[in-house]
Short mmCIF file of C-alpha atoms in Angstrom, two decimals:
data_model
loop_
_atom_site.label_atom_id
_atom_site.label_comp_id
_atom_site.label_asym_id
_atom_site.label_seq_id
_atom_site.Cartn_x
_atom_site.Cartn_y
_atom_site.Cartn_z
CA UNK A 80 15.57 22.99 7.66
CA UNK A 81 13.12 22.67 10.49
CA UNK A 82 11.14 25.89 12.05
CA UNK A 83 11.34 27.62 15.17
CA UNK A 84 7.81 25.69 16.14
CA UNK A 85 9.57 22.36 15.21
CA UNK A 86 12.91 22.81 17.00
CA UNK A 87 11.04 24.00 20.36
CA UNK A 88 8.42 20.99 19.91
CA UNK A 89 11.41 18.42 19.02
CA UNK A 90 13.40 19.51 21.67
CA UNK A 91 10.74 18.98 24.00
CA UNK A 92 10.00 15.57 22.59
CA UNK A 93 13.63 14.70 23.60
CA UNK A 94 13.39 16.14 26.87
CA UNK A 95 10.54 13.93 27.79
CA UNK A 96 11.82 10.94 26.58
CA UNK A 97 15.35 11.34 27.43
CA UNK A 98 15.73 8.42 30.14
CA UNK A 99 19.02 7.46 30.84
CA UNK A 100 20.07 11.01 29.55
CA UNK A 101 19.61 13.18 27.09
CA UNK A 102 22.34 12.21 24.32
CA UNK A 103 21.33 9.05 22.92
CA UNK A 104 17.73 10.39 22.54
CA UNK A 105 19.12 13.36 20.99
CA UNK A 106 20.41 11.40 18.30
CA UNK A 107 17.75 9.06 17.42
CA UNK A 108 15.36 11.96 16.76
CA UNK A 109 17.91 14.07 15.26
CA UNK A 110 19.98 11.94 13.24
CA UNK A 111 17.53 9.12 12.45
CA UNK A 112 14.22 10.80 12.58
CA UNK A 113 13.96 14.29 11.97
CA UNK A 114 17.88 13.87 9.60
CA UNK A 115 18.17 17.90 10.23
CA UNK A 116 21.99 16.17 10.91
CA UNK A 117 24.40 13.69 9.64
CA UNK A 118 26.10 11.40 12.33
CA UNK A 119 29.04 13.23 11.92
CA UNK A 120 27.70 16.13 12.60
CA UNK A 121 25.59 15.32 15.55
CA UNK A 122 28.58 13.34 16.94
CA UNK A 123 30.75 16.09 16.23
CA UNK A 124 28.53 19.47 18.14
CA UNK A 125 28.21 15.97 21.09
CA UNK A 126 31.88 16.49 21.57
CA UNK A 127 32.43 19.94 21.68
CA UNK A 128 29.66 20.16 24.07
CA UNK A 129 31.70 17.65 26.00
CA UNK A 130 34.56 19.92 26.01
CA UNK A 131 32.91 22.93 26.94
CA UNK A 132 31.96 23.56 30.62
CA UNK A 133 28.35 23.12 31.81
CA UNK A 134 25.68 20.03 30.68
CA UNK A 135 26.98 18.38 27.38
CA UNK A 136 23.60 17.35 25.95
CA UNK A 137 22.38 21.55 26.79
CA UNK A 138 25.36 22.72 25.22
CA UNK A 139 25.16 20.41 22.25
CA UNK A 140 21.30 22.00 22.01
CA UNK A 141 22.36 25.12 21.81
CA UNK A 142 24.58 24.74 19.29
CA UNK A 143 21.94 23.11 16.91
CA UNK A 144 19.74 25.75 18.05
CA UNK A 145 21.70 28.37 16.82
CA UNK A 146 22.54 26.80 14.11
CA UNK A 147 19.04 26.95 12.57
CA UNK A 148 17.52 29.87 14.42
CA UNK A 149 20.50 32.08 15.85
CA UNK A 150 19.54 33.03 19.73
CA UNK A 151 16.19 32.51 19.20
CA UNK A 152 17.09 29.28 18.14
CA UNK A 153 19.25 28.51 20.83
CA UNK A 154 16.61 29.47 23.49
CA UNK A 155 13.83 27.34 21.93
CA UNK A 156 15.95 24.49 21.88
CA UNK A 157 17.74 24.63 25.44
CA UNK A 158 14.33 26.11 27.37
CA UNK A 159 11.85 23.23 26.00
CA UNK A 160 14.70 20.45 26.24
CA UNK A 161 14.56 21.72 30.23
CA UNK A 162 11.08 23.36 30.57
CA UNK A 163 9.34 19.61 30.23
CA UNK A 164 11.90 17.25 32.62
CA UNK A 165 12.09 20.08 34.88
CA UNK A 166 8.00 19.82 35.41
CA UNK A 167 7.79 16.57 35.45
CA UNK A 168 10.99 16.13 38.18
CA UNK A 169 8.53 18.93 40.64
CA UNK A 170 6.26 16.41 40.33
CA UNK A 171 8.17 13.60 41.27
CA UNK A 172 9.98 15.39 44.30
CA UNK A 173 6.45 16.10 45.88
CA UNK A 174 5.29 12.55 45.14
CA UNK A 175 8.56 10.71 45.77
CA UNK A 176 8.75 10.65 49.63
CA UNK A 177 5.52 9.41 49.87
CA UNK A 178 5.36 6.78 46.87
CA UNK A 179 9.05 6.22 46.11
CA UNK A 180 8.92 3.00 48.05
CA UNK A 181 6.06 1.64 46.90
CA UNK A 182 7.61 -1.41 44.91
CA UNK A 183 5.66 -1.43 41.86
CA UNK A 184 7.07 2.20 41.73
CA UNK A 185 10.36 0.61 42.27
CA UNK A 186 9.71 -2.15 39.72
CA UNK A 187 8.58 -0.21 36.96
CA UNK A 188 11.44 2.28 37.17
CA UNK A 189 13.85 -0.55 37.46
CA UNK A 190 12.52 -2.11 34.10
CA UNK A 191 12.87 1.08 32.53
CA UNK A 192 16.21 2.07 33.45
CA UNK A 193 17.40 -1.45 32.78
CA UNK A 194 15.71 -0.41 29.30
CA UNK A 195 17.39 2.68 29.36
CA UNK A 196 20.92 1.71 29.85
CA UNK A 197 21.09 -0.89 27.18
CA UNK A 198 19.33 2.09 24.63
CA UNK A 199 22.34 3.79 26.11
CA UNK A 200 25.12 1.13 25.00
CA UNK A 201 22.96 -0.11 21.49
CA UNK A 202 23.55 4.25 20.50
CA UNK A 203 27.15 4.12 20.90
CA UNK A 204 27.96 0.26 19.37
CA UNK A 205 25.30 2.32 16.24
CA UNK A 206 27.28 5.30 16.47
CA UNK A 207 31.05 3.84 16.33
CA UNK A 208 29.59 1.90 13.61
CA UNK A 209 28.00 4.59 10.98
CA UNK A 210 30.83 6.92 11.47
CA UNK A 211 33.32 4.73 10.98
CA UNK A 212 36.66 5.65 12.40
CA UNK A 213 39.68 5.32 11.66
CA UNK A 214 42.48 2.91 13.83
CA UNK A 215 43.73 5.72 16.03
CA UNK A 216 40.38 7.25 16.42
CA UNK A 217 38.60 3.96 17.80
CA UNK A 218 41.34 3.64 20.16
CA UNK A 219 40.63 6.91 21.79
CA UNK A 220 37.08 6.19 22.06
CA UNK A 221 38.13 2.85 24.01
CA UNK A 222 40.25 4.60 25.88
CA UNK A 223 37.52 6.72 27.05
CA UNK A 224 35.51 4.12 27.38
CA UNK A 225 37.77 2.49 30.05
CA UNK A 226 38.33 5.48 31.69
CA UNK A 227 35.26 6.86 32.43
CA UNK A 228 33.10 2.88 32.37
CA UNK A 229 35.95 0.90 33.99
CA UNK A 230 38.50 2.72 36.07
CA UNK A 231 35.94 6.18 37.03
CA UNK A 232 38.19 8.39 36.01
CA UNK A 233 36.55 12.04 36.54
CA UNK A 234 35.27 13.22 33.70
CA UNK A 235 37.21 16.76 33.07
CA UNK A 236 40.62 14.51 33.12
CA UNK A 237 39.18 12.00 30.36
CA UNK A 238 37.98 15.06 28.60
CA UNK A 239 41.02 17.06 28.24
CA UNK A 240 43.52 14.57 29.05
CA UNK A 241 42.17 12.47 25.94
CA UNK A 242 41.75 15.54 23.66
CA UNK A 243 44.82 16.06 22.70
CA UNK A 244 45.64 12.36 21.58
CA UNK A 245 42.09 12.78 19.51
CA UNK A 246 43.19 15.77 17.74
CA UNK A 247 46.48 14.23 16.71
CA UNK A 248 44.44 11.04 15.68
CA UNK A 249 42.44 12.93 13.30
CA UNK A 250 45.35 15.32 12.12
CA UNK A 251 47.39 12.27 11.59
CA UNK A 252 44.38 10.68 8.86
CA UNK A 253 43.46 13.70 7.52
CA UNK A 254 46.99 14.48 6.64
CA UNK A 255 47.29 10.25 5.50
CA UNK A 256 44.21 10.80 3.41
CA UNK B 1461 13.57 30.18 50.87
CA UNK B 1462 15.91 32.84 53.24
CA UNK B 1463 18.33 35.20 51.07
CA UNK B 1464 21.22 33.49 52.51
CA UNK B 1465 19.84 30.49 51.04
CA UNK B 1466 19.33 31.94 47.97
CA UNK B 1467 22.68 33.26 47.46
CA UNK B 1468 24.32 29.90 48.22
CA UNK B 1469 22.41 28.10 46.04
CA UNK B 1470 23.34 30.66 42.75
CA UNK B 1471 27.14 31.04 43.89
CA UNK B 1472 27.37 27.56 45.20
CA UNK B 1473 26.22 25.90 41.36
CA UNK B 1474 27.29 28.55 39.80
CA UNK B 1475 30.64 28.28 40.17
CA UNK B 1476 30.63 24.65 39.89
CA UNK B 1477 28.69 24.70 36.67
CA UNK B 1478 31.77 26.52 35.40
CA UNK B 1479 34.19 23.52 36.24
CA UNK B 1480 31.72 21.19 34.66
CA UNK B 1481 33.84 19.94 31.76
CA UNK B 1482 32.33 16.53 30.27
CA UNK B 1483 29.17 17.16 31.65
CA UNK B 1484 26.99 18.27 34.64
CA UNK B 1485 27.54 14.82 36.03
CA UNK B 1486 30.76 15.23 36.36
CA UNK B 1487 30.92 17.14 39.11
CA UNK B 1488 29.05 14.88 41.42
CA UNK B 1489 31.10 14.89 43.65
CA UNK B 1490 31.83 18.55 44.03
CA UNK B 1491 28.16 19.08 44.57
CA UNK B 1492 27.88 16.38 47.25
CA UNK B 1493 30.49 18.78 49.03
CA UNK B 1494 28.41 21.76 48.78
CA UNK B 1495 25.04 19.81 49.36
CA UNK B 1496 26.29 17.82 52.51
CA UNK B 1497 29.31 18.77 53.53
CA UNK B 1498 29.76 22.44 53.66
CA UNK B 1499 26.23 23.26 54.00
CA UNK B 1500 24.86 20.18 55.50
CA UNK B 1501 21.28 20.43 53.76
CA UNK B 1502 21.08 16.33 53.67
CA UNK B 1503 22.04 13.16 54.88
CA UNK B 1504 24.18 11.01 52.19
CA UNK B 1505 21.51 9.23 51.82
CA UNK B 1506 18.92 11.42 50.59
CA UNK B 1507 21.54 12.73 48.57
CA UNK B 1508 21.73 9.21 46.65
CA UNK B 1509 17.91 9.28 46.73
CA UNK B 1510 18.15 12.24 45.01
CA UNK B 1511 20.26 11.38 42.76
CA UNK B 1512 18.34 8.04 42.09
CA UNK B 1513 15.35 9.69 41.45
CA UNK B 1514 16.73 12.15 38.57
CA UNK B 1515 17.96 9.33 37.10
CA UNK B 1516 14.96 7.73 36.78
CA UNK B 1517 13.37 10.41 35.51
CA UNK B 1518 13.84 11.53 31.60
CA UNK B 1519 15.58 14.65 30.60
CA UNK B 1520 19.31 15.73 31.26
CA UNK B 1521 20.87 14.21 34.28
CA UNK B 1522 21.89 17.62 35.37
CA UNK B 1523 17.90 17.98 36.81
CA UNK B 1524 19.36 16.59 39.74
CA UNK B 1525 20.66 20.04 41.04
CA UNK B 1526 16.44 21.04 40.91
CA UNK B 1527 15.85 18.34 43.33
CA UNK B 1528 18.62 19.91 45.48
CA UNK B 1529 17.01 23.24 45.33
CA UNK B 1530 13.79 21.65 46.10
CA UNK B 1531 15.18 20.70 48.90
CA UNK B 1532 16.33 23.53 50.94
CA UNK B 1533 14.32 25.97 48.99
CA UNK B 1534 11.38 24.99 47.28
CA UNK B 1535 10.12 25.33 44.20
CA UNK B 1536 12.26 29.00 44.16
CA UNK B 1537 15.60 26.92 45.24
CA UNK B 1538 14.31 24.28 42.30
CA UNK B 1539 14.77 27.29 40.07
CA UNK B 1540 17.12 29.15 41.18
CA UNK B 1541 20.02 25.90 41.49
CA UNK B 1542 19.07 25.02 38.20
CA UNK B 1543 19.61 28.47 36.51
CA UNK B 1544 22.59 28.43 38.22
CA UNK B 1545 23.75 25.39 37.15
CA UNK B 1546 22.94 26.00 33.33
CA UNK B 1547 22.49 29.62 32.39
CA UNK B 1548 26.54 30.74 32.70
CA UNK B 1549 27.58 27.69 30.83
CA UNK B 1550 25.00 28.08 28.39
CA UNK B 1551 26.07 31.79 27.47
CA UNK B 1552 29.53 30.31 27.01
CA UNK B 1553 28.39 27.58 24.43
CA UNK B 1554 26.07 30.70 22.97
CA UNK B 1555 29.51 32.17 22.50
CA UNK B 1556 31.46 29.58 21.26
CA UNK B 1557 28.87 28.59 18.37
CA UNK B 1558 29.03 31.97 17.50
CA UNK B 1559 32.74 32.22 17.28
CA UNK B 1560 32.53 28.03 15.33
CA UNK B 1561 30.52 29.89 12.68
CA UNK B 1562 32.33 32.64 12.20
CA UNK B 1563 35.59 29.82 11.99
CA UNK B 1564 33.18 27.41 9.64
CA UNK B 1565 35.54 25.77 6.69
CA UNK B 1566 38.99 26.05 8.59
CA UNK B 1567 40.90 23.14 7.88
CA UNK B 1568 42.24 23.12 11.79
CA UNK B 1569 38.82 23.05 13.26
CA UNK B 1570 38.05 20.58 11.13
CA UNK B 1571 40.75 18.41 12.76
CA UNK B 1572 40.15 19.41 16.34
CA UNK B 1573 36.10 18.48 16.31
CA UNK B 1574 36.74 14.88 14.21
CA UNK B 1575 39.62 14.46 17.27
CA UNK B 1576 36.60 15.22 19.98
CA UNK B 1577 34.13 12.56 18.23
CA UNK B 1578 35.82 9.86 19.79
CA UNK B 1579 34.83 10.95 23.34
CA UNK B 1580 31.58 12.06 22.47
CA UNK B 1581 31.10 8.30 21.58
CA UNK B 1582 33.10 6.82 24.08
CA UNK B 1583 31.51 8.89 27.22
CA UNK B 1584 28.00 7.80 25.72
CA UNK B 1585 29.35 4.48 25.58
CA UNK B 1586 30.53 4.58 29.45
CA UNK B 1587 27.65 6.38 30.67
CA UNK B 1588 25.69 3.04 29.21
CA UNK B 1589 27.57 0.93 31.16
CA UNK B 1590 27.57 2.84 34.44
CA UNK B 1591 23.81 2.83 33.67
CA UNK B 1592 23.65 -0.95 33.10
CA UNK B 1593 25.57 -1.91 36.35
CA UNK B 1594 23.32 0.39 38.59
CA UNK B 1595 20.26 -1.31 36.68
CA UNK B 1596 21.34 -5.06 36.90
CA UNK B 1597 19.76 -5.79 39.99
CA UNK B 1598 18.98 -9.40 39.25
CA UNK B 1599 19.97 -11.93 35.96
CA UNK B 1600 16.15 -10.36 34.29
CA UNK B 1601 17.44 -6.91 34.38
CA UNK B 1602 21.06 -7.96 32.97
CA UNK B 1603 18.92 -9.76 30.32
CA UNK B 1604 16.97 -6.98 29.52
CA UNK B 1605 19.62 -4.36 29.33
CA UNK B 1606 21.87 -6.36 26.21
CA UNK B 1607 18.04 -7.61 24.74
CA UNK B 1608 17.52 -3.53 24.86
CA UNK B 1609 21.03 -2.79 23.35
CA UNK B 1610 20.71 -5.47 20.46
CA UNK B 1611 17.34 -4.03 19.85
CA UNK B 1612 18.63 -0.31 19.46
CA UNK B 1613 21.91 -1.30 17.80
CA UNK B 1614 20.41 -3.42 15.36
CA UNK B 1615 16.95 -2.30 14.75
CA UNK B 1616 15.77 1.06 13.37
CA UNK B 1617 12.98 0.79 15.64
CA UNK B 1618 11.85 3.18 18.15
CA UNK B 1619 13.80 2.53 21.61
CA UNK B 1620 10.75 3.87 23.14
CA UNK B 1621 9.55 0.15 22.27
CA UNK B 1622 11.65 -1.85 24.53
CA UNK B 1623 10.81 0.97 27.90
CA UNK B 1624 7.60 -0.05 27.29
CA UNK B 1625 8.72 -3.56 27.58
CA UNK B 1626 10.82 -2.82 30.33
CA UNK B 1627 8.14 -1.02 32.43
CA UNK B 1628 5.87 -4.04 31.78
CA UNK B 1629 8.58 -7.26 32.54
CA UNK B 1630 9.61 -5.07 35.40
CA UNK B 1631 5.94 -5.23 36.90
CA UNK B 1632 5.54 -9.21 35.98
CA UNK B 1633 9.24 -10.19 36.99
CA UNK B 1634 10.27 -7.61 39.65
#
């Protein structure tokens, strides 16, 4: 069980390193790293952060926050998952308007988000692998998938128009099991 | 930063922090509404600067509300949008993993969060893609997206490996 000192410094690790977002990172250190979670579990607090209003990947912090530490917990995890970005982003809007067009700017950030996006697609083709689903469950994942990838589908209607069918996927091999 | 500003800034992400289900992302759109249309703080095209830029940058997407702030306000508006945008929700997902503990071991909410594991994967899945068609800017890009998502998939390697790479291949072949 990590400390408060590692949660707050872990959480800021994943902060700083989050490009492309936050939720991909927050597995690799997480799940892979650190192992203070199973997949399952990480991919499990993911997805009721996704259901819940607000940021997923702050809601999904504060959950593993609390889950370790209570409040306290919850504060160090959400405060240095934001404090770090959120410096780093001041110094970017001051410096932006003057150097954002400077193109090795632009060519170093497009390397790295070019980076980032395929770290973004290698975590979920990982993830749908280690966890395993069942039939029913992989279709809802595609379905999401194509939703929200393909078609742009707003994200509250993938959310809770896709819950239900996910619930009655994993009712139907729970009860099979 | 003017009071007036100050108060639209809290009530304006406030309330659509509470509306953000699936993430803070999702309600792009409702914050170009707020940030351009109603109170016409910026052109459409700083607001996809803006939004470019937070991208870029690590941490949670979300940041991009700061940048917003920054905007008409400062480094207070930077602040103040993004407490707005994350403290409310946050008190609600204090709540709810309070409420999941107390509920820890029955059998129903064991069915409703393996049902939500799906979307968790399949959102992270289509916020790759998104990523990877805003990225692919030329066939090296492309290339270096799938080399990236082979490398992550199949390695145990850190991906912090192939940012490094991209940084570099994006100074030699950009």
């Amino acid at each position: 069980m990590p400390t408060r000192t590692d949660l707050f410094l872990t959480y800021g690790k994943i902060g700083l390193i989050g490009f492309g977002g936050i939720n991909a990172w927050a597995r690799r250190v997480l799940v892979e790293e650190k192992r203070w979670l199973t997949e399952q579990e990480y991919a499990e607090t993911l997805g009721l952060g996704q259901v819940l209003p607000g940021p997923n990947a702050l809601n999904a912090a504060i959950m593993v926050g609390d889950r370790f530490h209570g409040a306290i917990g919850a504060l160090l995890a959400s405060c240095s998952m934001f404090g770090g970005p959120l410096i780093i982003l001041m110094g970017l809007a001051v410096l932006y308007d003057s150097y954002g067009e400077v193109p090795l700017v632009k060519a170093v950030l497009a390397g790295v988000a070019a980076a980032a996006a395929g770290m973004v697609l290698g975590t979920a083709v990982k993830m749908a692998q280690k966890l395993k689903p069942t039939l029913a469950l992989l279709a809802v994942g595609l379905c999401a998938l194509a939703a929200a990838g393909f078609f742009r589908v707003p994200l509250p209607m993938v959310v809770l128009g896709l819950a239900p069918f996910g619930i009655l996927a994993s009712w139907y091999g729970a009860r099979s099991k | 930063m003017t009071a007036t500003i100050f108060w639209q800034l809290l009530l304006g992400f406030g309330a659509i922090s509470l509306v953000s289900v699936g993430g803070g992302i999702a309600v792009l759109p409702e914050m170009h509404r707020l940030v351009v249309d109603v109170h016409g703080w910026m052109s459409d095209a700083d607001f996809a600067r803006r939004f470019a830029l937070a991208q870029a940058a690590p941490g949670p997407n979300v940041l991009v509300v700061g940048l917003f702030g920054w905007h008409v306000g400062g480094i207070l508006g930077m602040l103040t949008a993004s407490a707005a945008m994350t403290v409310p929700t946050s008190l609600i997902a204090f709540g709810f993993s309070r409420l999941r503990a107390r509920l820890l071991g029955r059998p129903w909410l064991r069915i409703i969060e393996r049902g939500l594991v799906p979307i968790a994967v399949g959102l992270i899945a289509a916020s790759g893609l998104i990523l990877a068609q805003g990225a692919a800017e030329s066939w090296v890009t492309a290339a270096l997206t799938v080399i990236s998502a082979i490398f992550v998939w199949r390695t145990d390697f850190s991906p912090l490996w192939v940012l490094g790479a991209g940084a570099i291949i994006g100074v030699l072949a950009l």
